[in-house]
């Protein structure tokens, strides 16, 4: 067997290595047979990422604490962005709030910046300001003009 100076020890090492590669290929093949790939197509805001998130919740035991904290930060930013969009549109269209307290709340929200640390909660005053502004009678005529300004689909 020793062609070109190879020894039986070299042959044994090569055989072990070959078997290890074969085992790895077989494991990969089994794993790929169980794997399912999905191509999600659709326009923006059509729910593609929502489907992926739901699949993760159902099939991968949900989210880690860090992932939840990052989603919390996204929700906080969306809340503030939507509030600022409403206030900006009210100012653009000359719609005045009916509750005088909401003038201060509007200024407060327009100047509010979300803390980038995902573990830092919103200030309690933010919730009060958003709730009060949303209940203001001026919101209804503003939403009648919703096609004239951008607001996230999830806002109303």
JSON list of C-alpha atoms in Angstrom, two decimals:
[
{"chain": "A", "resi": 1, "resn": "UNK", "atom": "CA", "xyz": [0.00, 0.00, 0.00]},
{"chain": "A", "resi": 2, "resn": "UNK", "atom": "CA", "xyz": [2.88, 2.37, 0.51]},
{"chain": "A", "resi": 3, "resn": "UNK", "atom": "CA", "xyz": [2.98, 4.08, -2.86]},
{"chain": "A", "resi": 4, "resn": "UNK", "atom": "CA", "xyz": [5.23, 7.13, -2.94]},
{"chain": "A", "resi": 5, "resn": "UNK", "atom": "CA", "xyz": [6.44, 6.70, 0.58]},
{"chain": "A", "resi": 6, "resn": "UNK", "atom": "CA", "xyz": [3.01, 6.73, 2.30]},
{"chain": "A", "resi": 7, "resn": "UNK", "atom": "CA", "xyz": [2.63, 4.64, 5.39]},
{"chain": "A", "resi": 8, "resn": "UNK", "atom": "CA", "xyz": [-0.30, 2.79, 6.86]},
{"chain": "A", "resi": 9, "resn": "UNK", "atom": "CA", "xyz": [-0.40, 5.47, 9.60]},
{"chain": "A", "resi": 10, "resn": "UNK", "atom": "CA", "xyz": [-0.90, 8.16, 6.93]},
{"chain": "A", "resi": 11, "resn": "UNK", "atom": "CA", "xyz": [-3.66, 6.04, 5.39]},
{"chain": "A", "resi": 12, "resn": "UNK", "atom": "CA", "xyz": [-5.39, 5.64, 8.76]},
{"chain": "A", "resi": 13, "resn": "UNK", "atom": "CA", "xyz": [-5.30, 9.40, 9.41]},
{"chain": "A", "resi": 14, "resn": "UNK", "atom": "CA", "xyz": [-6.68, 10.13, 5.96]},
{"chain": "A", "resi": 15, "resn": "UNK", "atom": "CA", "xyz": [-9.41, 7.56, 6.44]},
{"chain": "A", "resi": 16, "resn": "UNK", "atom": "CA", "xyz": [-10.40, 9.10, 9.81]},
{"chain": "A", "resi": 17, "resn": "UNK", "atom": "CA", "xyz": [-10.44, 12.54, 8.27]},
{"chain": "A", "resi": 18, "resn": "UNK", "atom": "CA", "xyz": [-12.55, 11.32, 5.35]},
{"chain": "A", "resi": 19, "resn": "UNK", "atom": "CA", "xyz": [-15.02, 9.68, 7.74]},
{"chain": "A", "resi": 20, "resn": "UNK", "atom": "CA", "xyz": [-15.25, 12.88, 9.80]},
{"chain": "A", "resi": 21, "resn": "UNK", "atom": "CA", "xyz": [-15.99, 14.89, 6.66]},
{"chain": "A", "resi": 22, "resn": "UNK", "atom": "CA", "xyz": [-18.60, 12.33, 5.60]},
{"chain": "A", "resi": 23, "resn": "UNK", "atom": "CA", "xyz": [-20.28, 12.52, 9.04]},
{"chain": "A", "resi": 24, "resn": "UNK", "atom": "CA", "xyz": [-20.33, 16.32, 8.86]},
{"chain": "A", "resi": 25, "resn": "UNK", "atom": "CA", "xyz": [-21.84, 16.24, 5.37]},
{"chain": "A", "resi": 26, "resn": "UNK", "atom": "CA", "xyz": [-24.52, 13.79, 6.55]},
{"chain": "A", "resi": 27, "resn": "UNK", "atom": "CA", "xyz": [-25.36, 15.99, 9.58]},
{"chain": "A", "resi": 28, "resn": "UNK", "atom": "CA", "xyz": [-25.60, 19.07, 7.38]},
{"chain": "A", "resi": 29, "resn": "UNK", "atom": "CA", "xyz": [-27.78, 17.18, 4.92]},
{"chain": "A", "resi": 30, "resn": "UNK", "atom": "CA", "xyz": [-30.18, 16.09, 7.72]},
{"chain": "A", "resi": 31, "resn": "UNK", "atom": "CA", "xyz": [-30.33, 19.63, 9.10]},
{"chain": "A", "resi": 32, "resn": "UNK", "atom": "CA", "xyz": [-31.05, 21.15, 5.67]},
{"chain": "A", "resi": 33, "resn": "UNK", "atom": "CA", "xyz": [-33.86, 18.62, 5.05]},
{"chain": "A", "resi": 34, "resn": "UNK", "atom": "CA", "xyz": [-35.59, 19.89, 8.21]},
{"chain": "A", "resi": 35, "resn": "UNK", "atom": "CA", "xyz": [-35.03, 23.54, 7.31]},
{"chain": "A", "resi": 36, "resn": "UNK", "atom": "CA", "xyz": [-37.78, 25.44, 5.51]},
{"chain": "A", "resi": 37, "resn": "UNK", "atom": "CA", "xyz": [-37.06, 28.66, 3.65]},
{"chain": "A", "resi": 38, "resn": "UNK", "atom": "CA", "xyz": [-39.78, 31.19, 2.95]},
{"chain": "A", "resi": 39, "resn": "UNK", "atom": "CA", "xyz": [-39.64, 34.14, 0.58]},
{"chain": "A", "resi": 40, "resn": "UNK", "atom": "CA", "xyz": [-41.99, 36.91, 1.70]},
{"chain": "A", "resi": 41, "resn": "UNK", "atom": "CA", "xyz": [-42.85, 39.46, -0.96]},
{"chain": "A", "resi": 42, "resn": "UNK", "atom": "CA", "xyz": [-44.97, 42.54, -0.57]},
{"chain": "A", "resi": 43, "resn": "UNK", "atom": "CA", "xyz": [-45.00, 46.29, -0.62]},
{"chain": "A", "resi": 44, "resn": "UNK", "atom": "CA", "xyz": [-43.85, 48.39, 2.32]},
{"chain": "A", "resi": 45, "resn": "UNK", "atom": "CA", "xyz": [-45.99, 48.24, 5.48]},
{"chain": "A", "resi": 46, "resn": "UNK", "atom": "CA", "xyz": [-47.75, 45.07, 4.21]},
{"chain": "A", "resi": 47, "resn": "UNK", "atom": "CA", "xyz": [-46.81, 42.90, 7.20]},
{"chain": "A", "resi": 48, "resn": "UNK", "atom": "CA", "xyz": [-43.77, 40.91, 6.04]},
{"chain": "A", "resi": 49, "resn": "UNK", "atom": "CA", "xyz": [-41.76, 41.52, 9.19]},
{"chain": "A", "resi": 50, "resn": "UNK", "atom": "CA", "xyz": [-44.86, 40.91, 11.32]},
{"chain": "A", "resi": 51, "resn": "UNK", "atom": "CA", "xyz": [-45.12, 37.40, 9.85]},
{"chain": "A", "resi": 52, "resn": "UNK", "atom": "CA", "xyz": [-41.46, 36.75, 10.64]},
{"chain": "A", "resi": 53, "resn": "UNK", "atom": "CA", "xyz": [-41.92, 37.98, 14.22]},
{"chain": "A", "resi": 54, "resn": "UNK", "atom": "CA", "xyz": [-44.98, 35.78, 14.69]},
{"chain": "A", "resi": 55, "resn": "UNK", "atom": "CA", "xyz": [-43.09, 32.75, 13.36]},
{"chain": "A", "resi": 56, "resn": "UNK", "atom": "CA", "xyz": [-40.30, 33.45, 15.85]},
{"chain": "A", "resi": 57, "resn": "UNK", "atom": "CA", "xyz": [-42.81, 33.64, 18.71]},
{"chain": "A", "resi": 58, "resn": "UNK", "atom": "CA", "xyz": [-44.54, 30.41, 17.67]},
{"chain": "A", "resi": 59, "resn": "UNK", "atom": "CA", "xyz": [-41.57, 28.27, 16.63]},
{"chain": "A", "resi": 60, "resn": "UNK", "atom": "CA", "xyz": [-38.58, 29.62, 18.59]},
{"chain": "A", "resi": 61, "resn": "UNK", "atom": "CA", "xyz": [-40.04, 30.22, 22.06]},
{"chain": "A", "resi": 62, "resn": "UNK", "atom": "CA", "xyz": [-40.35, 33.98, 21.68]},
{"chain": "A", "resi": 63, "resn": "UNK", "atom": "CA", "xyz": [-37.82, 36.72, 22.26]},
{"chain": "A", "resi": 64, "resn": "UNK", "atom": "CA", "xyz": [-34.88, 37.18, 24.59]},
{"chain": "A", "resi": 65, "resn": "UNK", "atom": "CA", "xyz": [-34.95, 39.93, 27.22]},
{"chain": "A", "resi": 66, "resn": "UNK", "atom": "CA", "xyz": [-32.55, 42.02, 25.12]},
{"chain": "A", "resi": 67, "resn": "UNK", "atom": "CA", "xyz": [-34.69, 41.64, 21.99]},
{"chain": "A", "resi": 68, "resn": "UNK", "atom": "CA", "xyz": [-37.76, 42.72, 23.96]},
{"chain": "A", "resi": 69, "resn": "UNK", "atom": "CA", "xyz": [-35.88, 45.77, 25.24]},
{"chain": "A", "resi": 70, "resn": "UNK", "atom": "CA", "xyz": [-34.96, 46.75, 21.67]},
{"chain": "A", "resi": 71, "resn": "UNK", "atom": "CA", "xyz": [-38.59, 46.41, 20.57]},
{"chain": "A", "resi": 72, "resn": "UNK", "atom": "CA", "xyz": [-39.63, 48.54, 23.54]},
{"chain": "A", "resi": 73, "resn": "UNK", "atom": "CA", "xyz": [-37.26, 51.26, 22.33]},
{"chain": "A", "resi": 74, "resn": "UNK", "atom": "CA", "xyz": [-38.79, 51.07, 18.83]},
{"chain": "A", "resi": 75, "resn": "UNK", "atom": "CA", "xyz": [-42.28, 51.39, 20.29]},
{"chain": "A", "resi": 76, "resn": "UNK", "atom": "CA", "xyz": [-41.23, 54.41, 22.35]},
{"chain": "A", "resi": 77, "resn": "UNK", "atom": "CA", "xyz": [-39.73, 56.09, 19.29]},
{"chain": "A", "resi": 78, "resn": "UNK", "atom": "CA", "xyz": [-42.83, 55.34, 17.20]},
{"chain": "A", "resi": 79, "resn": "UNK", "atom": "CA", "xyz": [-45.09, 56.78, 19.91]},
{"chain": "A", "resi": 80, "resn": "UNK", "atom": "CA", "xyz": [-43.10, 60.01, 20.09]},
{"chain": "A", "resi": 81, "resn": "UNK", "atom": "CA", "xyz": [-42.78, 60.26, 16.29]},
{"chain": "A", "resi": 82, "resn": "UNK", "atom": "CA", "xyz": [-46.55, 59.86, 15.86]},
{"chain": "A", "resi": 83, "resn": "UNK", "atom": "CA", "xyz": [-47.27, 62.45, 18.54]},
{"chain": "A", "resi": 84, "resn": "UNK", "atom": "CA", "xyz": [-44.83, 64.86, 16.87]},
{"chain": "A", "resi": 85, "resn": "UNK", "atom": "CA", "xyz": [-46.47, 64.19, 13.47]},
{"chain": "A", "resi": 86, "resn": "UNK", "atom": "CA", "xyz": [-49.89, 65.07, 14.91]},
{"chain": "A", "resi": 87, "resn": "UNK", "atom": "CA", "xyz": [-48.61, 68.23, 16.58]},
{"chain": "A", "resi": 88, "resn": "UNK", "atom": "CA", "xyz": [-46.68, 69.28, 13.48]},
{"chain": "A", "resi": 89, "resn": "UNK", "atom": "CA", "xyz": [-49.74, 68.76, 11.28]},
{"chain": "A", "resi": 90, "resn": "UNK", "atom": "CA", "xyz": [-51.92, 70.72, 13.70]},
{"chain": "A", "resi": 91, "resn": "UNK", "atom": "CA", "xyz": [-49.48, 73.61, 13.53]},
{"chain": "A", "resi": 92, "resn": "UNK", "atom": "CA", "xyz": [-49.18, 73.35, 9.74]},
{"chain": "A", "resi": 93, "resn": "UNK", "atom": "CA", "xyz": [-52.97, 73.48, 9.24]},
{"chain": "A", "resi": 94, "resn": "UNK", "atom": "CA", "xyz": [-53.56, 76.08, 11.94]},
{"chain": "A", "resi": 95, "resn": "UNK", "atom": "CA", "xyz": [-55.68, 73.75, 14.09]},
{"chain": "A", "resi": 96, "resn": "UNK", "atom": "CA", "xyz": [-55.63, 74.85, 17.73]},
{"chain": "A", "resi": 97, "resn": "UNK", "atom": "CA", "xyz": [-56.02, 72.47, 20.67]},
{"chain": "A", "resi": 98, "resn": "UNK", "atom": "CA", "xyz": [-59.21, 72.99, 22.66]},
{"chain": "A", "resi": 99, "resn": "UNK", "atom": "CA", "xyz": [-57.71, 72.15, 26.05]},
{"chain": "A", "resi": 100, "resn": "UNK", "atom": "CA", "xyz": [-55.23, 74.89, 27.12]},
{"chain": "A", "resi": 101, "resn": "UNK", "atom": "CA", "xyz": [-53.19, 72.30, 29.02]},
{"chain": "A", "resi": 102, "resn": "UNK", "atom": "CA", "xyz": [-52.44, 70.59, 25.68]},
{"chain": "A", "resi": 103, "resn": "UNK", "atom": "CA", "xyz": [-50.49, 73.63, 24.47]},
{"chain": "A", "resi": 104, "resn": "UNK", "atom": "CA", "xyz": [-47.84, 72.87, 27.10]},
{"chain": "A", "resi": 105, "resn": "UNK", "atom": "CA", "xyz": [-48.07, 69.13, 26.41]},
{"chain": "A", "resi": 106, "resn": "UNK", "atom": "CA", "xyz": [-47.53, 69.79, 22.69]},
{"chain": "A", "resi": 107, "resn": "UNK", "atom": "CA", "xyz": [-44.39, 71.82, 23.35]},
{"chain": "A", "resi": 108, "resn": "UNK", "atom": "CA", "xyz": [-43.17, 69.17, 25.80]},
{"chain": "A", "resi": 109, "resn": "UNK", "atom": "CA", "xyz": [-43.64, 66.34, 23.28]},
{"chain": "A", "resi": 110, "resn": "UNK", "atom": "CA", "xyz": [-42.06, 68.28, 20.41]},
{"chain": "A", "resi": 111, "resn": "UNK", "atom": "CA", "xyz": [-38.92, 68.76, 22.52]},
{"chain": "A", "resi": 112, "resn": "UNK", "atom": "CA", "xyz": [-38.89, 65.25, 24.01]},
{"chain": "A", "resi": 113, "resn": "UNK", "atom": "CA", "xyz": [-36.07, 62.92, 22.94]},
{"chain": "A", "resi": 114, "resn": "UNK", "atom": "CA", "xyz": [-36.27, 59.18, 23.59]},
{"chain": "A", "resi": 115, "resn": "UNK", "atom": "CA", "xyz": [-33.31, 57.85, 25.59]},
{"chain": "A", "resi": 116, "resn": "UNK", "atom": "CA", "xyz": [-31.37, 55.43, 23.33]},
{"chain": "A", "resi": 117, "resn": "UNK", "atom": "CA", "xyz": [-30.85, 53.02, 26.24]},
{"chain": "A", "resi": 118, "resn": "UNK", "atom": "CA", "xyz": [-33.52, 50.33, 25.66]},
{"chain": "A", "resi": 119, "resn": "UNK", "atom": "CA", "xyz": [-33.80, 49.69, 29.40]},
{"chain": "A", "resi": 120, "resn": "UNK", "atom": "CA", "xyz": [-34.72, 53.31, 30.23]},
{"chain": "A", "resi": 121, "resn": "UNK", "atom": "CA", "xyz": [-38.50, 53.82, 30.41]},
{"chain": "A", "resi": 122, "resn": "UNK", "atom": "CA", "xyz": [-40.33, 56.86, 29.09]},
{"chain": "A", "resi": 123, "resn": "UNK", "atom": "CA", "xyz": [-41.00, 59.63, 31.55]},
{"chain": "A", "resi": 124, "resn": "UNK", "atom": "CA", "xyz": [-44.50, 59.26, 33.08]},
{"chain": "A", "resi": 125, "resn": "UNK", "atom": "CA", "xyz": [-45.40, 62.73, 31.83]},
{"chain": "A", "resi": 126, "resn": "UNK", "atom": "CA", "xyz": [-45.10, 61.46, 28.23]},
{"chain": "A", "resi": 127, "resn": "UNK", "atom": "CA", "xyz": [-48.03, 59.10, 28.70]},
{"chain": "A", "resi": 128, "resn": "UNK", "atom": "CA", "xyz": [-50.11, 61.83, 30.29]},
{"chain": "A", "resi": 129, "resn": "UNK", "atom": "CA", "xyz": [-49.27, 64.26, 27.48]},
{"chain": "A", "resi": 130, "resn": "UNK", "atom": "CA", "xyz": [-50.02, 61.79, 24.67]},
{"chain": "A", "resi": 131, "resn": "UNK", "atom": "CA", "xyz": [-53.29, 60.66, 26.26]},
{"chain": "A", "resi": 132, "resn": "UNK", "atom": "CA", "xyz": [-54.47, 64.21, 26.86]},
{"chain": "A", "resi": 133, "resn": "UNK", "atom": "CA", "xyz": [-53.53, 65.32, 23.35]},
{"chain": "A", "resi": 134, "resn": "UNK", "atom": "CA", "xyz": [-55.22, 62.29, 21.76]},
{"chain": "A", "resi": 135, "resn": "UNK", "atom": "CA", "xyz": [-58.45, 63.02, 23.66]},
{"chain": "A", "resi": 136, "resn": "UNK", "atom": "CA", "xyz": [-58.46, 66.67, 22.56]},
{"chain": "A", "resi": 137, "resn": "UNK", "atom": "CA", "xyz": [-61.40, 67.65, 20.36]},
{"chain": "A", "resi": 138, "resn": "UNK", "atom": "CA", "xyz": [-59.02, 69.11, 17.76]},
{"chain": "A", "resi": 139, "resn": "UNK", "atom": "CA", "xyz": [-57.74, 65.65, 16.80]},
{"chain": "A", "resi": 140, "resn": "UNK", "atom": "CA", "xyz": [-60.93, 64.67, 14.98]},
{"chain": "A", "resi": 141, "resn": "UNK", "atom": "CA", "xyz": [-60.80, 67.51, 12.41]},
{"chain": "A", "resi": 142, "resn": "UNK", "atom": "CA", "xyz": [-57.07, 66.88, 12.06]},
{"chain": "A", "resi": 143, "resn": "UNK", "atom": "CA", "xyz": [-57.59, 63.19, 11.24]},
{"chain": "A", "resi": 144, "resn": "UNK", "atom": "CA", "xyz": [-60.09, 64.19, 8.55]},
{"chain": "A", "resi": 145, "resn": "UNK", "atom": "CA", "xyz": [-57.06, 65.69, 6.79]},
{"chain": "A", "resi": 146, "resn": "UNK", "atom": "CA", "xyz": [-54.86, 62.64, 7.40]},
{"chain": "A", "resi": 147, "resn": "UNK", "atom": "CA", "xyz": [-54.21, 62.20, 3.69]},
{"chain": "A", "resi": 148, "resn": "UNK", "atom": "CA", "xyz": [-52.39, 65.55, 3.71]},
{"chain": "A", "resi": 149, "resn": "UNK", "atom": "CA", "xyz": [-49.63, 64.57, 6.14]},
{"chain": "A", "resi": 150, "resn": "UNK", "atom": "CA", "xyz": [-47.63, 61.45, 6.99]},
{"chain": "A", "resi": 151, "resn": "UNK", "atom": "CA", "xyz": [-48.52, 59.40, 10.00]},
{"chain": "A", "resi": 152, "resn": "UNK", "atom": "CA", "xyz": [-47.67, 55.75, 10.64]},
{"chain": "A", "resi": 153, "resn": "UNK", "atom": "CA", "xyz": [-50.46, 53.25, 9.94]},
{"chain": "A", "resi": 154, "resn": "UNK", "atom": "CA", "xyz": [-50.33, 52.05, 13.54]},
{"chain": "A", "resi": 155, "resn": "UNK", "atom": "CA", "xyz": [-50.95, 55.53, 15.02]},
{"chain": "A", "resi": 156, "resn": "UNK", "atom": "CA", "xyz": [-54.76, 55.86, 14.91]}
]
